Structure formats: C-alpha cells, structure tokens
Amino acid sequence: MRYTELAGLAVMAFATSMVGSVAAPPNPRAGQHLATNCAACHGSDGMSVDTSIPNLAGQHYVYLVQQLTAFKNGGRVSPLMTELARPLTEQQIADISAYYASVPIQVAKPPGSKHQP
Ligand code: HEC
C-alpha cells in the first residue's frame, strides 16, 4: 500500500471518529433549516442550480461530513466552500449532512444500456 493510500485511510478513520464524537444525534430538520444558506448554489433540495456545482441530494452522510470537515480544516480547498464551512460547528455539519443524505433520489439505467434494470 502506498503512503498516499495509507494517509487517505488515516483521514477516513479520523473523520469517522469525528462523526462518532458529535454531541447530539444528527438532526436533519435542523440541517434543513441551516441548508437555506446553501440553496443559492446547491438548490433547496440539494439538486444544484448549475452544472459546475455538485448535487448533494442523497449523498452519503459520512462523505458529506468528511468533505465539510475537510473544507473547514483546510484539508480540501475551495475558494467558495472553505469560507462557507469554516464557521460551521461539528453539530451543524452533522445536521446539514443528515438533511442532504435524507433527500430521496432515484437512479435509472442510462438510455440504451444493455444491462437489465
Ligand atoms: C456560492 C455557491 C455555494 C454556496 C452558497 C455553497 N456551496 Fe457548497 N460547493 C460549491 C461549489 C462550487 C463546490 C465545488 C467545490 C470544489 O470545486 O471543490 C461545492 C462543494 C460542496 C461540497 C462537496 C461536494 C462533493 O461532491 O464533494 C459540499 C458537501 C458542500 N459544497 C456543502 C455546502 C453547504 C453545506 C453549504 C451551505 C452551508 C454550501 N455548500 C454552500 C458552491 C457553493
């Protein structure tokens, strides 16, 4: 295993332990309220308003917590998201992530796919 892979695993283990250290259980309703600050770009339901902005609807809770924590801590740098994530508390990150993760999405086979649904 290469060093970068090991470092990646260490980051994942760290982020997962952070998920476990949240004081109160993640609250998607509180997260939905906080997510009004994100709607201008990511849409009110996590379906983004522009093709250069990622959708968040239905994304995995753990992944969202990891990304927001990385923006906040500087592990992932984005001109927009770094500033937006910095003021968020661990609890707010958990709540927002729980909200977007709770939005149901449906995935279909691409048109012309030979695979059975
Ligand atoms: C001004 C537009 C804008 C606003 C407002 C905004 N975002 Fe973002 N967000 C972006 C862009 C652009 C990216 C892609 C960043 C990159 O290139 O790394 C992104 C990336 C993300 C990602 C990573 C998604 C992935 O697939 O890895 C998360 C999570 C996220 N934003 C959450 C939020 C949350 C939560 C809020 C509100 C607190 C928010 N964003 C507000 C523009 C915005």
mmCIF file of N, CA, C and O and ligand atoms in Angstrom, residues 34-42 49 52-56 59 63-68 71 76-81 84-85 88 92-93 96-97 100, ligand 1:
data_model
loop_
_atom_site.group_PDB
_atom_site.id
_atom_site.type_symbol
_atom_site.label_atom_id
_atom_site.label_comp_id
_atom_site.label_asym_id
_atom_site.label_seq_id
_atom_site.Cartn_x
_atom_site.Cartn_y
_atom_site.Cartn_z
ATOM 1 N N LEU A 34 -30.580 25.002 8.314
ATOM 2 C CA LEU A 34 -29.244 25.546 8.037
ATOM 3 C C LEU A 34 -28.947 25.560 6.541
ATOM 4 O O LEU A 34 -28.237 26.439 6.045
ATOM 5 N N ALA A 35 -29.505 24.586 5.832
ATOM 6 C CA ALA A 35 -29.208 24.438 4.408
ATOM 7 C C ALA A 35 -29.834 25.543 3.563
ATOM 8 O O ALA A 35 -29.541 25.632 2.364
ATOM 9 N N THR A 36 -30.674 26.386 4.159
ATOM 10 C CA THR A 36 -31.184 27.522 3.388
ATOM 11 C C THR A 36 -30.017 28.426 2.966
ATOM 12 O O THR A 36 -30.105 29.096 1.949
ATOM 13 N N ASN A 37 -28.915 28.403 3.742
ATOM 14 C CA ASN A 37 -27.718 29.194 3.389
ATOM 15 C C ASN A 37 -26.962 28.587 2.212
ATOM 16 O O ASN A 37 -26.022 29.199 1.706
ATOM 17 N N CYS A 38 -27.315 27.405 1.819
ATOM 18 C CA CYS A 38 -26.590 26.683 0.772
ATOM 19 C C CYS A 38 -27.411 26.619 -0.515
ATOM 20 O O CYS A 38 -26.906 26.243 -1.576
ATOM 21 N N ALA A 39 -28.708 26.985 -0.415
ATOM 22 C CA ALA A 39 -29.651 26.756 -1.502
ATOM 23 C C ALA A 39 -29.332 27.566 -2.751
ATOM 24 O O ALA A 39 -29.625 27.123 -3.866
ATOM 25 N N ALA A 40 -28.723 28.751 -2.583
ATOM 26 C CA ALA A 40 -28.433 29.595 -3.748
ATOM 27 C C ALA A 40 -27.574 28.845 -4.762
ATOM 28 O O ALA A 40 -27.667 29.094 -5.963
ATOM 29 N N CYS A 41 -26.757 27.935 -4.286
ATOM 30 C CA CYS A 41 -25.877 27.176 -5.184
ATOM 31 C C CYS A 41 -26.285 25.699 -5.289
ATOM 32 O O CYS A 41 -26.301 25.122 -6.373
ATOM 33 N N HIS A 42 -26.567 25.087 -4.133
ATOM 34 C CA HIS A 42 -26.843 23.640 -4.148
ATOM 35 C C HIS A 42 -28.323 23.324 -4.288
ATOM 36 O O HIS A 42 -28.707 22.149 -4.254
ATOM 37 N N VAL A 49 -27.927 24.294 -8.767
ATOM 38 C CA VAL A 49 -28.516 25.223 -9.731
ATOM 39 C C VAL A 49 -27.630 25.396 -10.961
ATOM 40 O O VAL A 49 -28.013 26.093 -11.897
ATOM 41 N N SER A 52 -21.653 23.379 -12.720
ATOM 42 C CA SER A 52 -20.326 23.451 -12.098
ATOM 43 C C SER A 52 -20.394 23.278 -10.577
ATOM 44 O O SER A 52 -19.373 23.363 -9.899
ATOM 45 N N ILE A 53 -21.599 23.043 -10.057
ATOM 46 C CA ILE A 53 -21.789 22.887 -8.608
ATOM 47 C C ILE A 53 -22.318 21.478 -8.339
ATOM 48 O O ILE A 53 -23.270 21.043 -8.993
ATOM 49 N N PRO A 54 -21.707 20.756 -7.402
ATOM 50 C CA PRO A 54 -22.146 19.365 -7.183
ATOM 51 C C PRO A 54 -23.527 19.271 -6.537
ATOM 52 O O PRO A 54 -23.886 20.091 -5.688
ATOM 53 N N ASN A 55 -24.303 18.254 -6.959
ATOM 54 C CA ASN A 55 -25.547 17.911 -6.256
ATOM 55 C C ASN A 55 -25.179 17.312 -4.904
ATOM 56 O O ASN A 55 -24.171 16.595 -4.787
ATOM 57 N N LEU A 56 -25.996 17.571 -3.906
ATOM 58 C CA LEU A 56 -25.762 16.986 -2.580
ATOM 59 C C LEU A 56 -26.896 16.034 -2.176
ATOM 60 O O LEU A 56 -26.741 15.244 -1.247
ATOM 61 N N GLN A 59 -26.588 12.173 -1.149
ATOM 62 C CA GLN A 59 -25.169 11.817 -0.961
ATOM 63 C C GLN A 59 -25.010 11.136 0.402
ATOM 64 O O GLN A 59 -25.798 11.364 1.322
ATOM 65 N N TYR A 63 -19.707 10.771 3.819
ATOM 66 C CA TYR A 63 -18.943 11.528 2.814
ATOM 67 C C TYR A 63 -19.159 13.031 2.997
ATOM 68 O O TYR A 63 -18.201 13.819 2.944
ATOM 69 N N LEU A 64 -20.417 13.439 3.212
ATOM 70 C CA LEU A 64 -20.699 14.871 3.391
ATOM 71 C C LEU A 64 -19.990 15.427 4.626
ATOM 72 O O LEU A 64 -19.402 16.513 4.577
ATOM 73 N N VAL A 65 -20.029 14.684 5.723
ATOM 74 C CA VAL A 65 -19.337 15.119 6.941
ATOM 75 C C VAL A 65 -17.837 15.242 6.657
ATOM 76 O O VAL A 65 -17.201 16.227 7.052
ATOM 77 N N GLN A 66 -17.281 14.251 5.959
ATOM 78 C CA GLN A 66 -15.843 14.292 5.649
ATOM 79 C C GLN A 66 -15.487 15.517 4.817
ATOM 80 O O GLN A 66 -14.487 16.191 5.082
ATOM 81 N N GLN A 67 -16.290 15.811 3.786
ATOM 82 C CA GLN A 67 -15.956 16.932 2.901
ATOM 83 C C GLN A 67 -16.094 18.268 3.626
ATOM 84 O O GLN A 67 -15.235 19.144 3.507
ATOM 85 N N LEU A 68 -17.186 18.441 4.383
ATOM 86 C CA LEU A 68 -17.383 19.715 5.085
ATOM 87 C C LEU A 68 -16.303 19.917 6.152
ATOM 88 O O LEU A 68 -15.814 21.028 6.349
ATOM 89 N N PHE A 71 -13.135 20.920 4.265
ATOM 90 C CA PHE A 71 -13.181 22.344 3.873
ATOM 91 C C PHE A 71 -12.869 23.214 5.087
ATOM 92 O O PHE A 71 -12.080 24.157 5.024
ATOM 93 N N ARG A 76 -9.269 20.183 2.290
ATOM 94 C CA ARG A 76 -9.767 20.374 0.924
ATOM 95 C C ARG A 76 -9.987 21.870 0.758
ATOM 96 O O ARG A 76 -10.617 22.505 1.604
ATOM 97 N N VAL A 77 -9.453 22.413 -0.318
ATOM 98 C CA VAL A 77 -9.503 23.859 -0.508
ATOM 99 C C VAL A 77 -10.421 24.203 -1.681
ATOM 100 O O VAL A 77 -10.299 23.619 -2.757
ATOM 101 N N SER A 78 -11.338 25.105 -1.445
ATOM 102 C CA SER A 78 -12.210 25.617 -2.490
ATOM 103 C C SER A 78 -12.431 27.100 -2.208
ATOM 104 O O SER A 78 -12.735 27.474 -1.073
ATOM 105 N N PRO A 79 -12.290 27.943 -3.219
ATOM 106 C CA PRO A 79 -12.462 29.380 -2.987
ATOM 107 C C PRO A 79 -13.798 29.700 -2.320
ATOM 108 O O PRO A 79 -13.876 30.593 -1.488
ATOM 109 N N LEU A 80 -14.842 28.965 -2.677
ATOM 110 C CA LEU A 80 -16.161 29.224 -2.102
ATOM 111 C C LEU A 80 -16.360 28.469 -0.797
ATOM 112 O O LEU A 80 -16.705 29.039 0.233
ATOM 113 N N MET A 81 -16.156 27.163 -0.838
ATOM 114 C CA MET A 81 -16.573 26.309 0.276
ATOM 115 C C MET A 81 -15.712 26.454 1.528
ATOM 116 O O MET A 81 -16.186 26.246 2.642
ATOM 117 N N LEU A 84 -17.264 29.121 3.557
ATOM 118 C CA LEU A 84 -18.624 28.776 3.996
ATOM 119 C C LEU A 84 -18.618 27.716 5.093
ATOM 120 O O LEU A 84 -19.473 27.713 5.976
ATOM 121 N N ALA A 85 -17.654 26.811 5.048
ATOM 122 C CA ALA A 85 -17.633 25.699 6.017
ATOM 123 C C ALA A 85 -16.924 26.094 7.318
ATOM 124 O O ALA A 85 -17.210 25.508 8.364
ATOM 125 N N LEU A 88 -18.952 26.638 10.529
ATOM 126 C CA LEU A 88 -19.878 25.575 10.939
ATOM 127 C C LEU A 88 -19.305 24.772 12.106
ATOM 128 O O LEU A 88 -18.123 24.409 12.095
ATOM 129 N N GLN A 92 -23.471 21.284 13.496
ATOM 130 C CA GLN A 92 -24.117 21.829 12.295
ATOM 131 C C GLN A 92 -23.735 21.026 11.058
ATOM 132 O O GLN A 92 -24.570 20.776 10.191
ATOM 133 N N ILE A 93 -22.469 20.625 10.982
ATOM 134 C CA ILE A 93 -22.021 19.790 9.857
ATOM 135 C C ILE A 93 -22.789 18.470 9.854
ATOM 136 O O ILE A 93 -23.252 17.997 8.808
ATOM 137 N N ILE A 96 -26.556 19.251 8.790
ATOM 138 C CA ILE A 96 -26.687 19.550 7.353
ATOM 139 C C ILE A 96 -26.471 18.272 6.537
ATOM 140 O O ILE A 96 -27.210 17.990 5.594
ATOM 141 N N SER A 97 -25.469 17.492 6.932
ATOM 142 C CA SER A 97 -25.172 16.255 6.208
ATOM 143 C C SER A 97 -26.333 15.279 6.313
ATOM 144 O O SER A 97 -26.687 14.601 5.328
ATOM 145 N N TYR A 100 -29.155 16.483 3.792
ATOM 146 C CA TYR A 100 -28.935 16.161 2.375
ATOM 147 C C TYR A 100 -28.963 14.648 2.143
ATOM 148 O O TYR A 100 -29.479 14.184 1.124
HETATM 149 C C1 HEC B 1 -21.712 30.343 -3.764
HETATM 150 C C2 HEC B 1 -22.050 28.968 -4.097
HETATM 151 C C3 HEC B 1 -22.049 27.942 -2.986
HETATM 152 C C4 HEC B 1 -22.680 28.016 -1.754
HETATM 153 C C5 HEC B 1 -23.534 29.159 -1.186
HETATM 154 C C6 HEC B 1 -22.429 26.743 -1.087
HETATM 155 N N1 HEC B 1 -21.664 25.936 -1.889
HETATM 156 FE FE1 HEC B 1 -21.028 24.060 -1.430
HETATM 157 N N2 HEC B 1 -19.985 23.962 -3.172
HETATM 158 C C7 HEC B 1 -19.950 24.976 -4.132
HETATM 159 C C8 HEC B 1 -19.001 24.600 -5.171
HETATM 160 C C9 HEC B 1 -18.661 25.407 -6.415
HETATM 161 C C10 HEC B 1 -18.472 23.352 -4.796
HETATM 162 C C11 HEC B 1 -17.372 22.557 -5.519
HETATM 163 C C12 HEC B 1 -16.085 22.889 -4.769
HETATM 164 C C13 HEC B 1 -14.817 22.311 -5.364
HETATM 165 O O1 HEC B 1 -14.583 22.542 -6.546
HETATM 166 O O2 HEC B 1 -14.072 21.646 -4.631
HETATM 167 C C14 HEC B 1 -19.128 22.975 -3.548
HETATM 168 C C15 HEC B 1 -18.889 21.783 -2.879
HETATM 169 C C16 HEC B 1 -19.570 21.376 -1.742
HETATM 170 C C17 HEC B 1 -19.463 20.079 -1.131
HETATM 171 C C18 HEC B 1 -18.606 18.913 -1.635
HETATM 172 C C19 HEC B 1 -19.469 18.072 -2.561
HETATM 173 C C20 HEC B 1 -18.748 16.886 -3.160
HETATM 174 O O3 HEC B 1 -19.357 16.213 -4.005
HETATM 175 O O4 HEC B 1 -17.592 16.604 -2.806
HETATM 176 C C21 HEC B 1 -20.273 20.073 -0.046
HETATM 177 C C22 HEC B 1 -20.510 18.925 0.910
HETATM 178 C C23 HEC B 1 -20.895 21.381 0.027
HETATM 179 N N3 HEC B 1 -20.446 22.146 -1.034
HETATM 180 C C24 HEC B 1 -21.780 21.770 1.022
HETATM 181 C C25 HEC B 1 -22.274 23.067 1.148
HETATM 182 C C26 HEC B 1 -23.035 23.522 2.282
HETATM 183 C C27 HEC B 1 -23.423 22.661 3.470
HETATM 184 C C28 HEC B 1 -23.330 24.843 2.064
HETATM 185 C C29 HEC B 1 -24.068 25.795 2.969
HETATM 186 C C30 HEC B 1 -23.515 25.961 4.302
HETATM 187 C C31 HEC B 1 -22.753 25.195 0.779
HETATM 188 N N4 HEC B 1 -22.123 24.100 0.266
HETATM 189 C C32 HEC B 1 -22.881 26.436 0.183
HETATM 190 C C33 HEC B 1 -20.670 26.143 -4.113
HETATM 191 C C34 HEC B 1 -21.412 26.620 -3.041
#
